[in-house]
Coordinates of C-alpha atoms in Angstrom, one line a residue:
M1 CA 11.4 -84.2 29.3
Q2 CA 12.3 -80.2 30.6
Y3 CA 9.8 -78.1 31.8
I4 CA 9.9 -74.6 32.8
I5 CA 8.7 -73.8 35.9
P6 CA 6.4 -69.9 35.5
R7 CA 7.5 -67.6 37.7
D8 CA 5.2 -65.2 40.2
D9 CA 6.7 -61.9 39.2
T10 CA 3.1 -60.2 39.9
S11 CA 5.0 -57.5 42.0
S12 CA 6.0 -55.6 38.3
R13 CA 9.6 -57.0 38.6
S14 CA 10.8 -55.2 41.6
L15 CA 13.7 -56.1 43.8
S16 CA 13.8 -55.6 47.5
L17 CA 16.5 -53.1 49.1
P18 CA 18.5 -56.3 50.9
E19 CA 18.1 -58.8 47.7
R20 CA 19.5 -55.4 45.8
T21 CA 22.1 -54.9 47.8
F22 CA 23.7 -58.6 47.7
L23 CA 23.3 -58.7 43.6
R24 CA 25.0 -55.5 43.6
N25 CA 28.2 -56.4 46.1
A26 CA 28.4 -60.2 44.8
A27 CA 28.4 -58.4 41.0
R28 CA 31.4 -56.5 42.5
G29 CA 33.7 -58.9 43.8
V30 CA 32.9 -57.7 47.6
S31 CA 30.9 -60.3 48.8
S32 CA 33.6 -62.4 48.1
S33 CA 36.6 -62.8 50.7
A34 CA 39.0 -63.2 47.6
G35 CA 37.1 -60.0 45.6
S36 CA 36.1 -62.3 43.1
I37 CA 32.9 -61.3 41.2
L38 CA 30.0 -63.8 42.0
R39 CA 26.9 -64.5 39.7
L40 CA 24.1 -66.4 41.4
D41 CA 23.6 -69.2 38.7
G42 CA 27.5 -70.0 38.8
R43 CA 28.8 -68.7 35.6
A44 CA 31.8 -66.6 35.3
P45 CA 31.7 -62.5 34.4
S46 CA 32.4 -63.2 30.5
E47 CA 30.5 -67.0 30.3
A48 CA 27.1 -66.8 28.7
R49 CA 23.9 -69.1 29.1
P50 CA 23.4 -71.8 26.3
I51 CA 21.6 -71.3 23.1
R52 CA 19.1 -73.5 21.9
L53 CA 17.2 -72.7 18.8
S54 CA 14.3 -74.3 17.1
F55 CA 13.3 -73.5 13.3
S56 CA 10.1 -74.5 11.2
R57 CA 9.1 -73.5 7.5
C58 CA 6.6 -73.6 5.2
H59 CA 5.3 -72.0 2.4
N60 CA 6.3 -68.3 2.6
R61 CA 6.4 -68.3 6.3
A62 CA 9.5 -69.3 8.1
E63 CA 9.5 -69.5 12.3
C64 CA 12.3 -69.7 14.8
T65 CA 12.2 -70.1 18.7
V66 CA 15.3 -69.4 21.0
Q67 CA 15.7 -70.0 24.5
L68 CA 19.0 -69.0 26.9
G69 CA 19.6 -71.2 29.4
N70 CA 16.4 -72.0 31.3
G71 CA 14.8 -68.7 31.2
T72 CA 14.5 -66.2 28.7
R73 CA 12.7 -67.3 25.3
S74 CA 11.7 -65.3 22.4
A75 CA 10.4 -66.3 18.7
A76 CA 10.2 -64.4 15.3
S77 CA 8.2 -65.5 12.4
V78 CA 8.7 -63.9 8.6
R79 CA 6.5 -63.8 6.1
A80 CA 6.2 -61.5 2.6
E81 CA 3.5 -59.8 1.0
L82 CA 3.7 -58.2 -2.9
V83 CA 2.6 -54.6 -2.6
P84 CA 2.9 -51.4 -4.6
P85 CA 6.2 -49.5 -4.2
P86 CA 5.6 -47.0 -1.2
N87 CA 7.5 -44.0 -2.3
A88 CA 7.7 -42.3 -6.2
D89 CA 11.3 -41.8 -6.0
R90 CA 12.2 -45.3 -5.2
P91 CA 10.7 -47.2 -6.8
N92 CA 13.0 -50.3 -6.8
D93 CA 13.2 -50.4 -2.6
G94 CA 11.1 -53.3 -0.6
Q95 CA 9.6 -52.8 2.8
V96 CA 10.4 -53.7 5.9
K97 CA 8.1 -54.0 8.7
F98 CA 9.1 -55.0 12.5
G99 CA 6.6 -55.9 14.8
V100 CA 7.4 -56.2 18.5
E101 CA 5.4 -57.6 21.3
V102 CA 6.3 -57.6 25.0
G103 CA 3.4 -58.4 26.9
P104 CA 1.9 -60.9 29.6
M105 CA 3.4 -63.8 27.7
G106 CA 6.8 -63.0 29.3
C107 CA 6.3 -61.2 32.6
M108 CA 3.0 -61.8 34.7
G109 CA 3.6 -58.0 35.0
Y110 CA 3.2 -57.0 32.0
E111 CA 0.2 -55.4 30.5
N112 CA -1.9 -57.0 27.6
T113 CA -1.3 -54.4 24.7
V114 CA -0.6 -53.7 20.9
P115 CA 2.5 -55.0 19.4
I116 CA 4.4 -51.8 18.3
S117 CA 5.7 -51.3 15.0
N118 CA 8.4 -49.3 12.9
Y119 CA 5.1 -48.4 10.5
A120 CA 2.2 -46.2 12.1
V121 CA -1.1 -47.2 12.0
G122 CA -2.8 -46.8 8.4
E123 CA 0.6 -45.0 7.1
S124 CA 3.1 -46.5 4.4
V125 CA 6.7 -45.6 4.9
D126 CA 9.9 -47.1 4.3
G127 CA 12.1 -49.5 6.6
G128 CA 14.5 -47.3 7.9
Q129 CA 12.2 -44.5 8.9
A130 CA 10.4 -45.1 12.3
G131 CA 6.8 -45.4 13.2
S132 CA 4.2 -45.9 16.1
G133 CA 5.8 -46.8 19.7
G134 CA 4.1 -48.1 23.0
G135 CA 1.8 -45.7 24.5
G136 CA -0.9 -45.5 26.9
D137 CA -0.8 -47.2 30.6
V138 CA 1.5 -50.0 29.5
P139 CA 4.0 -49.8 32.2
Y140 CA 7.1 -48.2 31.6
I141 CA 9.2 -51.0 31.9
Q142 CA 7.5 -52.8 29.5
R143 CA 7.1 -49.8 26.6
L144 CA 11.1 -49.0 27.5
M145 CA 12.2 -52.8 26.7
A146 CA 10.0 -53.2 23.7
N147 CA 10.8 -50.0 21.9
R148 CA 14.4 -50.6 22.6
I149 CA 14.1 -54.0 20.8
L150 CA 12.3 -52.5 17.7
R151 CA 14.9 -49.5 17.3
L152 CA 18.0 -51.8 17.7
L153 CA 16.2 -54.3 15.5
E154 CA 16.0 -51.1 12.5
R155 CA 19.6 -50.0 13.5
T156 CA 21.1 -53.6 13.1
L157 CA 19.4 -54.8 10.2
L158 CA 18.0 -51.6 7.8
I159 CA 20.9 -49.2 9.0
G160 CA 23.2 -51.5 9.3
G161 CA 22.9 -52.4 5.5
S162 CA 22.2 -56.0 6.4
I163 CA 19.0 -56.3 4.5
D164 CA 19.4 -55.1 1.0
A165 CA 15.9 -53.3 0.1
E166 CA 16.1 -53.0 -4.1
A167 CA 16.8 -56.6 -4.2
L168 CA 13.2 -56.6 -2.8
C169 CA 11.6 -55.3 -5.9
V170 CA 9.5 -58.0 -8.3
Q171 CA 8.7 -55.3 -11.2
S172 CA 10.1 -51.8 -10.7
G173 CA 7.3 -49.2 -10.3
V174 CA 4.5 -51.8 -9.7
W175 CA 5.0 -54.8 -7.1
V176 CA 7.9 -55.1 -4.6
W177 CA 8.2 -57.6 -1.1
R178 CA 7.0 -56.2 2.0
L179 CA 8.6 -58.2 4.6
H180 CA 6.9 -58.8 8.0
V181 CA 9.3 -59.7 10.8
D182 CA 7.2 -60.2 13.9
V183 CA 8.8 -60.7 17.1
S184 CA 7.5 -62.2 20.4
L185 CA 9.1 -62.5 24.1
L186 CA 7.7 -65.8 25.0
D187 CA 9.6 -65.3 28.5
D188 CA 11.5 -62.7 30.0
G189 CA 14.3 -64.3 31.9
G190 CA 16.8 -61.4 31.4
N191 CA 18.8 -60.3 28.4
A192 CA 15.7 -59.9 25.7
M193 CA 17.4 -58.0 23.8
D194 CA 20.0 -60.6 22.5
A195 CA 17.0 -63.4 22.3
C196 CA 14.9 -61.3 19.8
V197 CA 17.7 -59.8 17.6
L198 CA 19.3 -63.8 17.3
A199 CA 15.0 -64.6 16.7
A200 CA 14.4 -62.4 14.1
V201 CA 18.0 -62.7 12.2
A202 CA 17.7 -66.6 12.4
A203 CA 14.1 -66.5 11.2
L204 CA 15.3 -64.3 8.3
R205 CA 18.1 -66.5 7.4
H206 CA 15.7 -69.7 7.3
Y207 CA 13.1 -67.9 5.5
R208 CA 12.5 -68.6 1.6
L209 CA 11.6 -66.2 -0.7
P210 CA 8.6 -67.8 -2.9
E211 CA 8.9 -67.5 -7.0
V212 CA 6.5 -64.6 -8.7
S213 CA 5.1 -65.1 -12.2
I214 CA 4.3 -61.8 -13.9
G215 CA 2.6 -61.7 -17.6
G216 CA 1.0 -64.9 -19.1
D217 CA 1.6 -66.1 -22.4
G218 CA 2.8 -63.2 -25.1
D219 CA 0.9 -64.6 -28.1
D220 CA -2.6 -64.3 -26.4
V221 CA -4.6 -61.4 -27.7
E222 CA -5.7 -60.3 -24.8
T223 CA -2.1 -60.6 -22.3
S224 CA -0.8 -58.5 -25.5
E225 CA -3.5 -55.8 -25.0
A226 CA -2.8 -56.2 -21.1
V227 CA 0.5 -55.5 -21.2
S228 CA 0.9 -52.8 -23.7
S229 CA -1.7 -50.8 -20.9
G230 CA 1.0 -51.3 -18.2
Y231 CA -1.0 -54.0 -16.2
Q232 CA 0.5 -57.5 -15.8
E233 CA -1.3 -60.4 -13.9
T234 CA 1.0 -61.2 -10.9
N235 CA 0.8 -64.5 -9.2
I236 CA 2.9 -66.1 -6.3
I237 CA 4.1 -69.4 -7.2
H238 CA 3.7 -71.8 -4.1
S239 CA 7.0 -73.4 -2.8
D240 CA 6.0 -76.8 -3.7
D241 CA 5.6 -76.0 -7.5
R242 CA 8.9 -73.7 -7.5
E243 CA 12.0 -73.8 -5.2
P244 CA 11.8 -70.7 -3.3
T245 CA 14.8 -68.6 -2.8
P246 CA 16.8 -67.3 0.3
L247 CA 16.6 -63.9 1.6
P248 CA 19.3 -61.6 0.0
L249 CA 21.1 -61.0 3.6
H250 CA 24.7 -59.0 3.0
H251 CA 25.7 -60.2 6.3
T252 CA 24.5 -61.3 9.9
P253 CA 24.6 -58.9 12.8
L254 CA 24.1 -60.7 16.3
T255 CA 24.1 -58.6 19.7
A256 CA 26.0 -59.3 22.6
T257 CA 24.7 -57.5 26.3
F258 CA 26.2 -56.4 29.4
A259 CA 24.9 -55.3 32.7
L260 CA 27.3 -52.3 34.1
F261 CA 27.8 -52.7 38.1
A262 CA 29.6 -49.1 39.4
D263 CA 30.7 -48.2 42.2
E264 CA 27.9 -46.1 44.0
T265 CA 30.6 -44.5 46.7
G266 CA 32.3 -43.0 43.8
T267 CA 35.6 -44.1 45.6
T268 CA 36.7 -45.9 42.4
T269 CA 36.0 -45.7 38.4
A270 CA 36.2 -49.5 38.0
V271 CA 32.9 -50.8 36.4
S272 CA 31.6 -54.2 36.5
A273 CA 30.3 -55.9 33.7
L274 CA 28.8 -58.7 33.3
L275 CA 27.8 -60.6 29.8
D276 CA 24.1 -62.0 29.4
P277 CA 22.9 -61.2 32.8
Y278 CA 19.8 -62.6 33.5
D279 CA 16.5 -60.6 35.1
R280 CA 17.5 -60.2 38.6
E281 CA 20.8 -58.5 37.5
E282 CA 18.9 -56.4 35.2
L283 CA 16.9 -54.9 37.6
A284 CA 20.0 -54.3 40.3
C285 CA 22.8 -52.8 37.5
D286 CA 23.0 -49.7 37.0
G287 CA 22.6 -49.6 33.3
L288 CA 22.9 -52.3 30.0
L289 CA 25.5 -51.8 27.2
T290 CA 24.6 -53.8 23.6
W291 CA 27.2 -54.5 20.9
S292 CA 26.3 -55.8 17.5
F293 CA 29.0 -57.4 15.2
N294 CA 28.7 -59.5 12.7
K295 CA 30.6 -63.0 11.3
Y296 CA 33.8 -61.0 10.1
G297 CA 34.3 -59.1 13.2
E298 CA 32.5 -55.8 11.8
M299 CA 30.9 -53.4 14.4
C300 CA 27.4 -53.0 13.1
C301 CA 25.6 -51.0 16.3
V302 CA 26.2 -49.9 19.9
D303 CA 23.3 -49.4 22.3
F304 CA 24.7 -47.4 25.7
P305 CA 21.5 -45.6 26.9
G306 CA 23.8 -44.6 29.6
G307 CA 23.2 -44.8 33.7
C308 CA 27.3 -45.1 34.6
E309 CA 30.4 -43.5 33.3
L310 CA 32.8 -45.7 31.2
R311 CA 36.3 -44.9 30.6
P312 CA 37.7 -45.6 27.1
R313 CA 39.9 -49.1 28.1
Q314 CA 36.7 -50.4 29.6
L315 CA 34.8 -49.7 26.6
T316 CA 37.1 -51.2 24.4
A317 CA 37.3 -54.1 26.7
S318 CA 33.7 -54.7 26.7
S319 CA 33.5 -54.4 22.8
N320 CA 36.4 -57.5 22.6
L321 CA 34.2 -59.2 24.6
G322 CA 31.0 -58.4 22.8
K323 CA 32.7 -59.0 19.3
R324 CA 33.7 -62.8 20.4
R325 CA 30.6 -63.6 21.6
C326 CA 28.6 -62.7 18.6
I327 CA 31.4 -64.5 16.1
E328 CA 30.4 -67.4 18.7
I329 CA 27.0 -67.0 18.2
C330 CA 27.2 -66.6 14.3
E331 CA 28.8 -70.0 14.4
L332 CA 26.2 -71.7 16.1
L333 CA 23.7 -70.1 14.2
E334 CA 25.4 -71.2 11.0
T335 CA 25.3 -75.1 12.4
A336 CA 21.7 -74.9 13.4
L337 CA 20.7 -73.8 10.2
E338 CA 22.6 -76.3 8.5
E339 CA 20.9 -78.9 10.4
A340 CA 17.3 -77.6 9.9
E341 CA 17.9 -77.8 6.2

């Protein structure tokens, strides 16, 4: 049995100057006599950590846990509830609510805080709008990571058109499904973005939407009066009584993240891009670049907050590598879902 030893990262995930210098020189090939890029875990620059997926499912709920190597772990759960349509001008559109929790479970230096969501507290908005984010006394790194994960989920799954909101309609103008996708970072060993997106997408693929019974026997006098008045009784049928159906997902978008290391002296414009960085590489790098592709090789999203300059050829090279990596993860996900059924 394999055990994960908790890391002592109470220093709020900081790097000493010698460690930062060593990591940057190794990532740029300065520390090697042959000029090759070195990584502390022995991986090549374009090599990712192995991925392990575990699934569980019950009535109206599905969960998925993702582990990258021996460091990063994330979990996502999906459930649904019936709600009235939130927008009168779109009576057939359902809702998708994302919640992201980045707390002390993932890192000892993080504070205990309320999960952020794309729905403001007490507010009912459609799935494409932004809502509440982290704030208060939450550390900046923790708040920034949670918000980046949330926005990437929104842009990849909602704005990217992966989830069909109209397919979540049960009865036009009366009932629609609201999906709750809750993502938790269990262990922040680096590249939490890819782990959380993969957990959310895998949980959505593994989830089964229960059937709904609307109205009753039309021969009943009371039922006929209720139907004529506009009210119909709606019941969610248990999955043991009737087979649930998969969610109507148009495609499966996944992400690939690179850590970028530029030349601090400015003598060259070359930038080293390390695929699937671990936590120390993320702290030493100049910026992060995240690509999102589906299994057909179609680009769904790109997230580049900045940090260093990238030439067009460098951007194209990282895009091609990210596309291949996303297609590989899609194939791995399809195999894992088949084994879980």
